[in-house]
Coordinates of C-alpha atoms in Angstrom, one line a residue:
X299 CA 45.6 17.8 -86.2
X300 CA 43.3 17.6 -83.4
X301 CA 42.1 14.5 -81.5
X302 CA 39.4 13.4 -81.6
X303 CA 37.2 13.4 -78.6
X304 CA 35.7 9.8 -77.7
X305 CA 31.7 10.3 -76.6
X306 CA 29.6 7.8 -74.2
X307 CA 26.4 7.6 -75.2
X308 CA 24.2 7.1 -72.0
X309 CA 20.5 6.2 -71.2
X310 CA 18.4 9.3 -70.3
X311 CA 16.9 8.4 -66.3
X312 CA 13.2 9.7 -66.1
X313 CA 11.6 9.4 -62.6
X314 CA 7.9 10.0 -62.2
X315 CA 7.7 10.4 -65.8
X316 CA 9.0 12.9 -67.9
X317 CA 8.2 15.7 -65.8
X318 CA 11.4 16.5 -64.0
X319 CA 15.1 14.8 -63.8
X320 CA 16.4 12.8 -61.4
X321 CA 17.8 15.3 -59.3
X322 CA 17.7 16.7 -56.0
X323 CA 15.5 19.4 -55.5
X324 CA 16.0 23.0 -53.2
X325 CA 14.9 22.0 -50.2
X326 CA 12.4 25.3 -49.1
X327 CA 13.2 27.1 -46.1
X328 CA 12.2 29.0 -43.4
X329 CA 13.0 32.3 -45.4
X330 CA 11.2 30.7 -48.2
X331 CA 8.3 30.4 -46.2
X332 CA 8.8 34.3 -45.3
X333 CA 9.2 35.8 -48.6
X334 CA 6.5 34.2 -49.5
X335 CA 4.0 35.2 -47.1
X336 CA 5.3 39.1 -47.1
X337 CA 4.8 39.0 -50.7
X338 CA 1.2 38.1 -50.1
X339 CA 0.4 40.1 -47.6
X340 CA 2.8 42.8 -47.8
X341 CA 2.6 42.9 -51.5
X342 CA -1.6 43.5 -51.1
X343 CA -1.2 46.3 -48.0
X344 CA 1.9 48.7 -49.9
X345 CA 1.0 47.8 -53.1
X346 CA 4.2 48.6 -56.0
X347 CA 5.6 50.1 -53.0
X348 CA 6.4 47.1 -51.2
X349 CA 9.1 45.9 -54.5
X350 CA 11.3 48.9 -53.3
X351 CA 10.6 47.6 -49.0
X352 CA 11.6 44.1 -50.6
X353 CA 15.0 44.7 -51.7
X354 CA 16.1 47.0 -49.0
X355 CA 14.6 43.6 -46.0
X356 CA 16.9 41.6 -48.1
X357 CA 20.3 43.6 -47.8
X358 CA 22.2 44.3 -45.0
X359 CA 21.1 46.9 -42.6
X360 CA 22.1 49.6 -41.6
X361 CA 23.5 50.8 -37.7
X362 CA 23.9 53.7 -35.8
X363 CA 26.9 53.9 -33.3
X364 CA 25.6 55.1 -29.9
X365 CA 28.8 56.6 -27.6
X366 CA 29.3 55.9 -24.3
X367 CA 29.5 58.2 -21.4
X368 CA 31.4 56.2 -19.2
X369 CA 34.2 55.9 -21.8
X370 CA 36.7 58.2 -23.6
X371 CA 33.8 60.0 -25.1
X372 CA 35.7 62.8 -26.9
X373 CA 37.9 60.6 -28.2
X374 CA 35.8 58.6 -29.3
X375 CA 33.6 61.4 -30.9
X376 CA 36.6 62.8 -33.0
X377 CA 37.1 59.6 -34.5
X378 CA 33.8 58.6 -35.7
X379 CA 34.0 62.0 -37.2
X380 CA 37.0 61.8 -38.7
X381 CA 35.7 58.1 -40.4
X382 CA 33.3 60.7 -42.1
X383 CA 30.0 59.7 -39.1
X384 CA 27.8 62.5 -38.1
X385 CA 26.5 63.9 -34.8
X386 CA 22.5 63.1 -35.1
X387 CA 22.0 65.8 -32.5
X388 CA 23.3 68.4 -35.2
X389 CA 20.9 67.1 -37.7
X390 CA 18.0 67.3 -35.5
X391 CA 18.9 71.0 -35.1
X392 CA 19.6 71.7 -38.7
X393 CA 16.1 70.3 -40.0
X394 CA 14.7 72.2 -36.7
X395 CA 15.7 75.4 -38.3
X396 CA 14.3 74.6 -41.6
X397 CA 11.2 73.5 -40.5
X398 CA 10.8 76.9 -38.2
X399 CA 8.1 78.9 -39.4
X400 CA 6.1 76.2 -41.2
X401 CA 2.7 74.9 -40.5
X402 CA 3.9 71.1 -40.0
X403 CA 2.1 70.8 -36.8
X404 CA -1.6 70.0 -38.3
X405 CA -3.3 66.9 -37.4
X406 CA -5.0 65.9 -41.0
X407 CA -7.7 63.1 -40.8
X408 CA -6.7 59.8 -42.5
X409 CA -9.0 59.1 -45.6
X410 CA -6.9 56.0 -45.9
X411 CA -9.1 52.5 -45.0
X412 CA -6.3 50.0 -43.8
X413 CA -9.5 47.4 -42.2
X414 CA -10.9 47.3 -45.5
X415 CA -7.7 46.0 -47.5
X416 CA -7.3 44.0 -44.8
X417 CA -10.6 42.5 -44.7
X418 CA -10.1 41.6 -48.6
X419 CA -6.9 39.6 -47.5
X420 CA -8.9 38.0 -44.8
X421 CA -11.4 37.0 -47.0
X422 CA -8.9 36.2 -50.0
X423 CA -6.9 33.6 -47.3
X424 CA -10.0 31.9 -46.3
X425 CA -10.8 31.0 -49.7
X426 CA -7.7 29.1 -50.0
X427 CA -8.0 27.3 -47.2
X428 CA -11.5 26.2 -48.2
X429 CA -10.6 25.2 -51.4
X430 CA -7.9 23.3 -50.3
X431 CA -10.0 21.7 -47.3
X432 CA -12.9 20.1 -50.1
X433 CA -12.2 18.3 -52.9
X434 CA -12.7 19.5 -56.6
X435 CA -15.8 19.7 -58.3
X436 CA -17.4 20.8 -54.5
X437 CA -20.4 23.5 -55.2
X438 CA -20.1 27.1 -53.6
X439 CA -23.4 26.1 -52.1
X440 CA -21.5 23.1 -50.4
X441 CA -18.8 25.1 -48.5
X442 CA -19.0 26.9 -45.2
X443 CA -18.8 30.5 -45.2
X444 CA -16.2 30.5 -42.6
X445 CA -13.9 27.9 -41.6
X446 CA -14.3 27.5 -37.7
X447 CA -12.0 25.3 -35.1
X448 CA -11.2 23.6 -32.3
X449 CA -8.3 23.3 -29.8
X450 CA -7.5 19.3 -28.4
X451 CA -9.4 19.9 -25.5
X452 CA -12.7 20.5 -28.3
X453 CA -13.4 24.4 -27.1
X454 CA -14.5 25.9 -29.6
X455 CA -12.3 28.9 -30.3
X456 CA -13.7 32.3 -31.2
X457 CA -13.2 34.6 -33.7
X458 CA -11.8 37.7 -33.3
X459 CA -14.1 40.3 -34.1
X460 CA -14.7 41.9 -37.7
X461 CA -15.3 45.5 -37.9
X462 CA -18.9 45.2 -38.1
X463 CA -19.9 43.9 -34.6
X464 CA -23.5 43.4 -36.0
X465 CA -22.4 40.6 -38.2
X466 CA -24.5 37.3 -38.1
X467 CA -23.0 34.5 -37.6
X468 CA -22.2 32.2 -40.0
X469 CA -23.2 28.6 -40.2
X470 CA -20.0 26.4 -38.9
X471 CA -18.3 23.7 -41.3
X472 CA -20.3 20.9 -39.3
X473 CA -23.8 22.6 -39.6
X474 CA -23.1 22.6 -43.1
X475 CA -21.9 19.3 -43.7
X476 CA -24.9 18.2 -42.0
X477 CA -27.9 20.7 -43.9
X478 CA -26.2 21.5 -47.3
X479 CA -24.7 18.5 -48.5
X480 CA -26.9 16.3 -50.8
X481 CA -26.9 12.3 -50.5
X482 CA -25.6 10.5 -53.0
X483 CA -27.5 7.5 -53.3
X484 CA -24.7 5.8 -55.4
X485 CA -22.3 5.4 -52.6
X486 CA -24.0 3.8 -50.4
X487 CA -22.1 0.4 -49.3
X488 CA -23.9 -2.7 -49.3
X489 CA -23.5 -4.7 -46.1
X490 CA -23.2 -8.2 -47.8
X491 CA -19.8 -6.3 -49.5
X492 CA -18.3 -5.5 -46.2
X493 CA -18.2 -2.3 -43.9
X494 CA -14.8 -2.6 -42.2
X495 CA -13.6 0.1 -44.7
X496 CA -16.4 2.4 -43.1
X497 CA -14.0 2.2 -39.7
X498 CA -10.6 3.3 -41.2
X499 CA -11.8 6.7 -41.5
X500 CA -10.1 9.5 -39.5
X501 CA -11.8 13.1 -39.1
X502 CA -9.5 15.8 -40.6
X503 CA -9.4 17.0 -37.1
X504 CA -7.6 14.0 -35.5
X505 CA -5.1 14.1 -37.6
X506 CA -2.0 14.2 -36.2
X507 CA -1.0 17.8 -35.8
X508 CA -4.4 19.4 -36.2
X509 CA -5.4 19.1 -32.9
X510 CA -5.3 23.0 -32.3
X511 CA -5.1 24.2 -36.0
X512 CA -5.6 27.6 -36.4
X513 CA -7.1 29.0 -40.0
X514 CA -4.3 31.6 -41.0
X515 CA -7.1 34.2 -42.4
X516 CA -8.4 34.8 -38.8
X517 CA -5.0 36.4 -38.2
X518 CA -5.7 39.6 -40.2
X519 CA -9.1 39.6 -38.4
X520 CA -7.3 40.9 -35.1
X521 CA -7.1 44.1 -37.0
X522 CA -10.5 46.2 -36.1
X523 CA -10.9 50.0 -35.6
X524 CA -14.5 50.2 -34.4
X525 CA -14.6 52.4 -31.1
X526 CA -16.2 51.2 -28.3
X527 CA -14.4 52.7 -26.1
X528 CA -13.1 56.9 -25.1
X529 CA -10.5 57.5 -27.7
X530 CA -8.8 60.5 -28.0
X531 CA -6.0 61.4 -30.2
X532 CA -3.5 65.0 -29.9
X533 CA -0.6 66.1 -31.6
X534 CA 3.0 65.9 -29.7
X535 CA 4.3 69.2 -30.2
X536 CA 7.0 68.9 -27.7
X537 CA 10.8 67.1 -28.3
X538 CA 13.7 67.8 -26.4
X539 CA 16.6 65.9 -27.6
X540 CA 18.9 64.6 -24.8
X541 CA 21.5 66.7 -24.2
X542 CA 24.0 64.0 -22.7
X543 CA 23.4 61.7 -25.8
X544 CA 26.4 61.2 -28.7
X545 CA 24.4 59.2 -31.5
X546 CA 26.2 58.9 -35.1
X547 CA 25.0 57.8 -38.5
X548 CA 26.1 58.1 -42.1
X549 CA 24.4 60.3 -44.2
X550 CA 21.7 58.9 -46.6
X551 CA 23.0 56.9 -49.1
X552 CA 26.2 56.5 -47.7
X553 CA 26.5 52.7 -46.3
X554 CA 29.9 52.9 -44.7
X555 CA 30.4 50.4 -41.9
X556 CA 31.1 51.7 -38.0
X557 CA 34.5 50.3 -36.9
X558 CA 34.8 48.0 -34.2
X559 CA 33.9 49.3 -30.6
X560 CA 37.2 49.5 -28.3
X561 CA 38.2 49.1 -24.7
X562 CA 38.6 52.6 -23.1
X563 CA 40.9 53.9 -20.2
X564 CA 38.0 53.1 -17.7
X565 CA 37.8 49.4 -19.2
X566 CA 34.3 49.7 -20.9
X567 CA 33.7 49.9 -24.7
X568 CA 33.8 53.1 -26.6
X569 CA 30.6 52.8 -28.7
X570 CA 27.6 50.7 -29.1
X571 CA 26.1 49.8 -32.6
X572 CA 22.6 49.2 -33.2
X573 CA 19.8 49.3 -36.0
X574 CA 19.4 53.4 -36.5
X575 CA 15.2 52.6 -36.1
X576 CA 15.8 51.2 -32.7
X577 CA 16.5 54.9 -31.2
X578 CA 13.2 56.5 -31.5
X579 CA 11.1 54.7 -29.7
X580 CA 13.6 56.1 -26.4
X581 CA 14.2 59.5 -28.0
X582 CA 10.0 59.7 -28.3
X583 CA 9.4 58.3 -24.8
X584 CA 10.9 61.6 -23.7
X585 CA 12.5 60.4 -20.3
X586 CA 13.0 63.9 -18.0
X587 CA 15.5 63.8 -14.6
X588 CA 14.5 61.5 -11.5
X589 CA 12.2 59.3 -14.0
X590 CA 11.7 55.7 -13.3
X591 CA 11.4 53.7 -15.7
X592 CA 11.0 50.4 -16.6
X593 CA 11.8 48.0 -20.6
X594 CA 9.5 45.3 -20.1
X595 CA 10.9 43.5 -23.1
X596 CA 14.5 44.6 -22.6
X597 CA 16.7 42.1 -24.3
X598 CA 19.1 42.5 -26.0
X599 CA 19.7 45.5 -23.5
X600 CA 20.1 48.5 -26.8
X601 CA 17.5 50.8 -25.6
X602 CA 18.0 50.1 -22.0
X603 CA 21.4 51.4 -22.6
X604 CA 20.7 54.4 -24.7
X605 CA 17.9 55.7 -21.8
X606 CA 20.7 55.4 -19.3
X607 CA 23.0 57.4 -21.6
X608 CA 20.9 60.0 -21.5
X609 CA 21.9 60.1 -17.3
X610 CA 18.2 61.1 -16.9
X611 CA 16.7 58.2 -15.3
X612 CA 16.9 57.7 -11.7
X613 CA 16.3 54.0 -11.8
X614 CA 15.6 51.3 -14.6
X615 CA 13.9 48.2 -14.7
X616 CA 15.2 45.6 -17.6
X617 CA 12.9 42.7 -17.7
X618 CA 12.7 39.8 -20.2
X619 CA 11.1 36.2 -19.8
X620 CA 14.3 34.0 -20.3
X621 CA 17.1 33.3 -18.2
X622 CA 19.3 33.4 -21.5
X623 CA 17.9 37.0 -22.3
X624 CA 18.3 38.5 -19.1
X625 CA 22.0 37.3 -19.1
X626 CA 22.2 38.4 -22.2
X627 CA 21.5 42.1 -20.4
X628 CA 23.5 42.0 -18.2
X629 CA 26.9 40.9 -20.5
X630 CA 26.1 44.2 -22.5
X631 CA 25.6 46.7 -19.7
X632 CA 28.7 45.0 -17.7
X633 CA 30.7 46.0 -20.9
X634 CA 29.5 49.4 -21.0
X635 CA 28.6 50.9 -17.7
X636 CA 31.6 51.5 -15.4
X637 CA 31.9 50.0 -11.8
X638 CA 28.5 48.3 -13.0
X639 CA 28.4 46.1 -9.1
X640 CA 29.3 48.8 -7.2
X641 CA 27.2 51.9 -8.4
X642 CA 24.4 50.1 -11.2
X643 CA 23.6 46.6 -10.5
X644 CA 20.6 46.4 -7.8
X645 CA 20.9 50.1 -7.8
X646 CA 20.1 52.5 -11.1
X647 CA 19.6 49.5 -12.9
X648 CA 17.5 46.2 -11.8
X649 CA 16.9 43.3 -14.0
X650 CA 13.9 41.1 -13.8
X651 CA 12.9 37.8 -15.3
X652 CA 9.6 37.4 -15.7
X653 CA 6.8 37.5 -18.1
X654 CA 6.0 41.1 -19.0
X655 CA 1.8 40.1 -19.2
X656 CA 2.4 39.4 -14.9
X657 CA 4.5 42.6 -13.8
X658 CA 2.7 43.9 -11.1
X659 CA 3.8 47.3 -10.4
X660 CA 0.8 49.1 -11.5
X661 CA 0.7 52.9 -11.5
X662 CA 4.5 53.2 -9.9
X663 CA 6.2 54.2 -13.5
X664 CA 6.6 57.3 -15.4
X665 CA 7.7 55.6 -18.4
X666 CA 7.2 52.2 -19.9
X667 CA 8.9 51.2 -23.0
X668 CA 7.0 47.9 -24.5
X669 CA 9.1 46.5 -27.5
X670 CA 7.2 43.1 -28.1
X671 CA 8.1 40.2 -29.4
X672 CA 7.0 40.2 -33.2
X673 CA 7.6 38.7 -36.5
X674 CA 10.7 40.4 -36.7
X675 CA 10.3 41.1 -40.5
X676 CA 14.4 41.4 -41.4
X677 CA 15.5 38.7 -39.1
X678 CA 12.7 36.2 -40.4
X679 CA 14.5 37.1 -44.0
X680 CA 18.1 37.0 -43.4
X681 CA 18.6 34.1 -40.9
X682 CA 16.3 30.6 -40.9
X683 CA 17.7 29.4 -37.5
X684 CA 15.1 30.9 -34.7
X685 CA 12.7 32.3 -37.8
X686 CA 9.5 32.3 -36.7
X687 CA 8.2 30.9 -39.8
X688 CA 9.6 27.8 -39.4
X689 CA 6.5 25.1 -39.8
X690 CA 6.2 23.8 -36.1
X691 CA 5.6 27.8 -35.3
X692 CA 2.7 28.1 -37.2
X693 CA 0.4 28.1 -34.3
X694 CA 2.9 30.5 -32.6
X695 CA 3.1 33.1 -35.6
X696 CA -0.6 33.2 -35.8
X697 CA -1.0 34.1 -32.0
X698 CA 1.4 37.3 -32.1
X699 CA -1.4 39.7 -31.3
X700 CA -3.0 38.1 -28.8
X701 CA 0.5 37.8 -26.9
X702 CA 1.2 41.9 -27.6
X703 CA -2.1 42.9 -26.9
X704 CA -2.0 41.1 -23.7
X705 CA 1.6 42.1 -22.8
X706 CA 0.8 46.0 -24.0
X707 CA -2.3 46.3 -21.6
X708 CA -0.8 45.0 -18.4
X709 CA 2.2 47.6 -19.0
X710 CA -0.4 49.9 -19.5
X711 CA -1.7 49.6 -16.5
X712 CA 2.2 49.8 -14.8
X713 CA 2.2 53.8 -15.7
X714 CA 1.3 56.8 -13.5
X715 CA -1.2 59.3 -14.4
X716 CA 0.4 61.5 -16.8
X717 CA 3.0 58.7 -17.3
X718 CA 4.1 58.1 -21.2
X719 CA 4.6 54.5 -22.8
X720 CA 6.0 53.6 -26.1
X721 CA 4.7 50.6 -27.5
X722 CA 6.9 49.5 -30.5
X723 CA 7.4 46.1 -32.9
X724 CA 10.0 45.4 -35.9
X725 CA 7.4 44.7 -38.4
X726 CA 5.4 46.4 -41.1
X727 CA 2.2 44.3 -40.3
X728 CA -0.7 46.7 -39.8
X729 CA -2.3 44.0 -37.2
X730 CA 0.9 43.6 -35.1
X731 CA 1.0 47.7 -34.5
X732 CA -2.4 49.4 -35.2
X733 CA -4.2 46.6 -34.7
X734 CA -2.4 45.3 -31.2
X735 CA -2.6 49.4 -29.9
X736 CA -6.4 49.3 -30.5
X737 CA -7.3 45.5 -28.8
X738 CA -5.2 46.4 -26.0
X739 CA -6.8 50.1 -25.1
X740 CA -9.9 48.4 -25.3
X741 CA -9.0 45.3 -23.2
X742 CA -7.8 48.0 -20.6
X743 CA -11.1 50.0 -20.6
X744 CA -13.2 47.4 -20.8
X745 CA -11.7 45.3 -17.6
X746 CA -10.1 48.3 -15.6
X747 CA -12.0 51.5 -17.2
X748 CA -8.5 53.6 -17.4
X749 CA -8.2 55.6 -20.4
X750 CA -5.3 56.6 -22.5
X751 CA -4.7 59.2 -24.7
X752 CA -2.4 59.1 -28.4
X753 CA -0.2 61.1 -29.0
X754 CA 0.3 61.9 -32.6
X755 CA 3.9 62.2 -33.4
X756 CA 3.7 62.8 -36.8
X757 CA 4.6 66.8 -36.8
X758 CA 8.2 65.1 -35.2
X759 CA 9.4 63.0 -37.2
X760 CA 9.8 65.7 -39.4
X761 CA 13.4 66.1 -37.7
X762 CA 14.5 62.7 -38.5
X763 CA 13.4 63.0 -42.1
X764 CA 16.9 63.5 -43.3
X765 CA 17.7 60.1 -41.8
X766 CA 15.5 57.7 -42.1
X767 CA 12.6 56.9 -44.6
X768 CA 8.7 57.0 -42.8
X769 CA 5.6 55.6 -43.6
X770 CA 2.8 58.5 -45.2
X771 CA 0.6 59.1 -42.3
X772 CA -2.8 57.9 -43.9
X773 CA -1.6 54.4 -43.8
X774 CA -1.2 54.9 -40.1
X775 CA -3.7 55.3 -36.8
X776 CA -1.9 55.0 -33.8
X777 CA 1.7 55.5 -34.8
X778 CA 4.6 56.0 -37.2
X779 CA 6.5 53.6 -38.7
X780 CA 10.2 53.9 -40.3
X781 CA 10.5 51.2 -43.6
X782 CA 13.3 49.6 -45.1
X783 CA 14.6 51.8 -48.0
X784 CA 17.5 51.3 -49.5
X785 CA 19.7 54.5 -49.7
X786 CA 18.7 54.7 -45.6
X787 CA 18.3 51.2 -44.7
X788 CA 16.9 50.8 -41.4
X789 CA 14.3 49.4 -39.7
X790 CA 11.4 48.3 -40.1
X791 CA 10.2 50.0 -36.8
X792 CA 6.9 51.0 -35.7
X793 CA 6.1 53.0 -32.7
X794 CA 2.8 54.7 -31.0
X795 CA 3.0 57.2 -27.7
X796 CA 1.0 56.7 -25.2
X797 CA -0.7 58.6 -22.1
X798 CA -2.0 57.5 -19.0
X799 CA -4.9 60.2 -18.5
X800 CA -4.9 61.9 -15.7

């Protein structure tokens, strides 16, 4: 016969009422903070598009091995073959032939508005922010139509501009405070009561840590496509894939991992992994023999090391703003380039620290590759240390564009006539790559009066299409984008060619 089972009969513990238990909740973290505002903003720009983008950000990516020269290459070679890896060169050549004959090289006008969906998030943000600014029961009539602010040293800040330069502008939060808001008579304090409670109040912008608060609607204002300056876009017809370069990937739906790179006879590493994206931006910059060029955001030293694979270049520039980065550098091409003191360092290859918006070198490169810091879309949902969403980066996050724009229209001006640049980001935000190309060619007209021509590259991707997913091209301007799809997951990786006019 069973026993049975004695039972303590304990007190239920309510806190705050009967609400919730007593119980620790999830703390929310800096990927919290992510997911949350891609599924805003994302969610509103790809629409039912961006569930399938979602799910592919949050699994594990997917690399391409890159082999090196300066190792056993065809040993190398025949093993990643034999693991079941494919030459990307043969399936360049393969779609090459299919595509022969058909009429992929038209340049079809977008019908696609990206500023207006982005003007509706703008305006959808602001909103909330107002709302949350005045307290219930507050009258349309009684808000500001625009929130405006202040940095500690009271400057007034501006804008950036809408699409319509011809705007008015609106009243600020003060002006209206001051016009539109009614008195109510029944608040006033009588001075036999007291006043001292009158001198415990503290502006909203003195509170600690809104000295320089920035409204996060006037980021997607940095996105604007009116043209005031010469703007001419033509399709790239011409690729020439290098014929010096081993790249391997898995075939589509195939998510087999790379084995581990090895030490060679020559005492350098056999192969280098990387994201798959990260090779087009090099492959489209189309580096030819004798070419300097320079990687004004280098670190961690991938595409440096593919454009010297290539054995094109005649000398290359790596810069990067931190010590740490630049070290970084200069561990991976000491593992991979052989006799690196005696016949790279200070030589083929020269690394610089300094920030990319003060290189100085204008008009002495043929090619300049600009891979900006961003928002780094994967990273910022796979690891919370270093996420740029964390809450003390706020002001950070929502300054990106300035940042690239400034960075991408000094390295403009670091090209040669004729010279090609490839400006390229990790993230699917429409301000940080459209956006950043079109304030930065106008920045560079406007103060310098060079002009730049686009290069459409859509007709080429057609030869990666086997590999990697792409963005449709009426979402796009300036560039093309790879997104995160699950059966080929890599990226995401936007990039936009551009030339220095003659």
């Amino acid at each position: 016969m069973l026993k049975s089972r004695n039972f303590w009969c304990t007190q239920r513990r309510w806190k705050s009422g009967k609400t919730r238990w007593s119980i620790q909740q999830r703390k929310r973290t800096n990927i919290d903070r992510a997911l949350e505002n891609f599924d805003d903003f994302y969610g509103s720009v790809f629409g039912l598009r961006w569930k399938n983008m979602r799910v592919a950000l949050l699994t594990e990516h997917k690399y391409i091995a890159m082999v090196n020269n300066f190792g056993d290459t065809e040993k190398t070679c025949s093993q990643l073959e034999m693991d079941g890896a494919i030459n990307i060169k043969s399936l360049v050549q393969l779609a090459k032939e299919r595509l022969e004959g058909e009429s992929l090289l038209e340049n079809n006008p977008s019908s696609y508005k990206m500023e207006d969906k982005l003007e509706i998030i703008a305006r959808r943000q602001e909103e909330r922010e107002i709302r949350s600014l005045y307290p219930e029961g507050t009258t349309e009539q009684e808000m500001p139509q625009h929130l405006e602010y202040k940095t500690s040293d009271n400057t007034e800040l501006k804008r950036p501009p809408t699409s319509d330069l011809n705007e008015t502008p609106k009243s600020s939060m003060g002006y209206a405070l001051e016009t539109d808001v009614c008195l109510d008579e029944r608040r006033i304090i009588d001075p036999e009561i007291g006043t001292g409670g009158l001198y415990e109040f503290v502006p909203a912008t003195k509170i600690k840590g809104m000295e320089d608060w920035i409204p996060e609607s006037d980021y997607y204002r940095y996105y604007q496509t009116t043209t005031d300056f010469p703007l001419k876009i033509e399709p790239e017809l011409n690729f020439s894939y290098p014929e010096n370069l081993a790249l391997y990937t898995y075939e589509m739906g195939n998510c087999s991992e790379f084995r581990a790179p090895r030490k060679c006879l020559t005492g350098v590493l056999s192969h280098y992994l990387m994201d798959g994206a990260s090779i087009l931006p090099p492959l489209f910059l189309d580096i030819r023999p004798g070419d300097r060029v320079v990687d004004a955001c280098a670190a961690p030293g991938g595409k440096s090391l593919l454009m010297l694979q290539t054995l094109y270049p005649s000398q290359i520039v790596c810069n990067d703003l931190m010590e740490s980065r630049v070290t970084r550098i200069r561990k991976v091409m000491k593992e991979y380039l052989f006799d690196y003191h005696e016949r790279w360092e200070g030589r083929r290859l020269l690394l610089n620290q300094c920030d990319a918006r003060k290189l100085d070198e204008y008009g002495t490169f043929d090619k300049v590759l600009v891979d900006v810091p961003c928002t780094t879309d994967r990273h910022s949902l796979m690891e919370n240390d270093n996420n740029i969403f964390k809450p003390t980066r706020i002001k950070e996050r929502l300054r990106i564009p300035e940042l690239q724009a400034a960075i991408l229209a000094n390295c403009l001006r670091l090209l040669k006539p004729g010279g090609n640049l490839i400006y390229s980001t990790c993230s699917l935000s429409p301000i940080q790559n459209d956006g950043v190309v079109h304030m930065a060619m106008q920045k560079v007209f406007n103060d310098f009066g060079l002009t730049f021509t686009i290069k459409d590259l859509s007709s080429l991707i057609h030869l990666f299409s086997d590999i990697y997913r792409f963005e449709r091209p009426k979402g796009l301007k300036y560039g093309q984008m790879v997104i995160p799809y699950l059966p080929a997951n890599f990226g995401p990786m936007y990039f936009s060619k551009i030339t220095r006019d003659e």
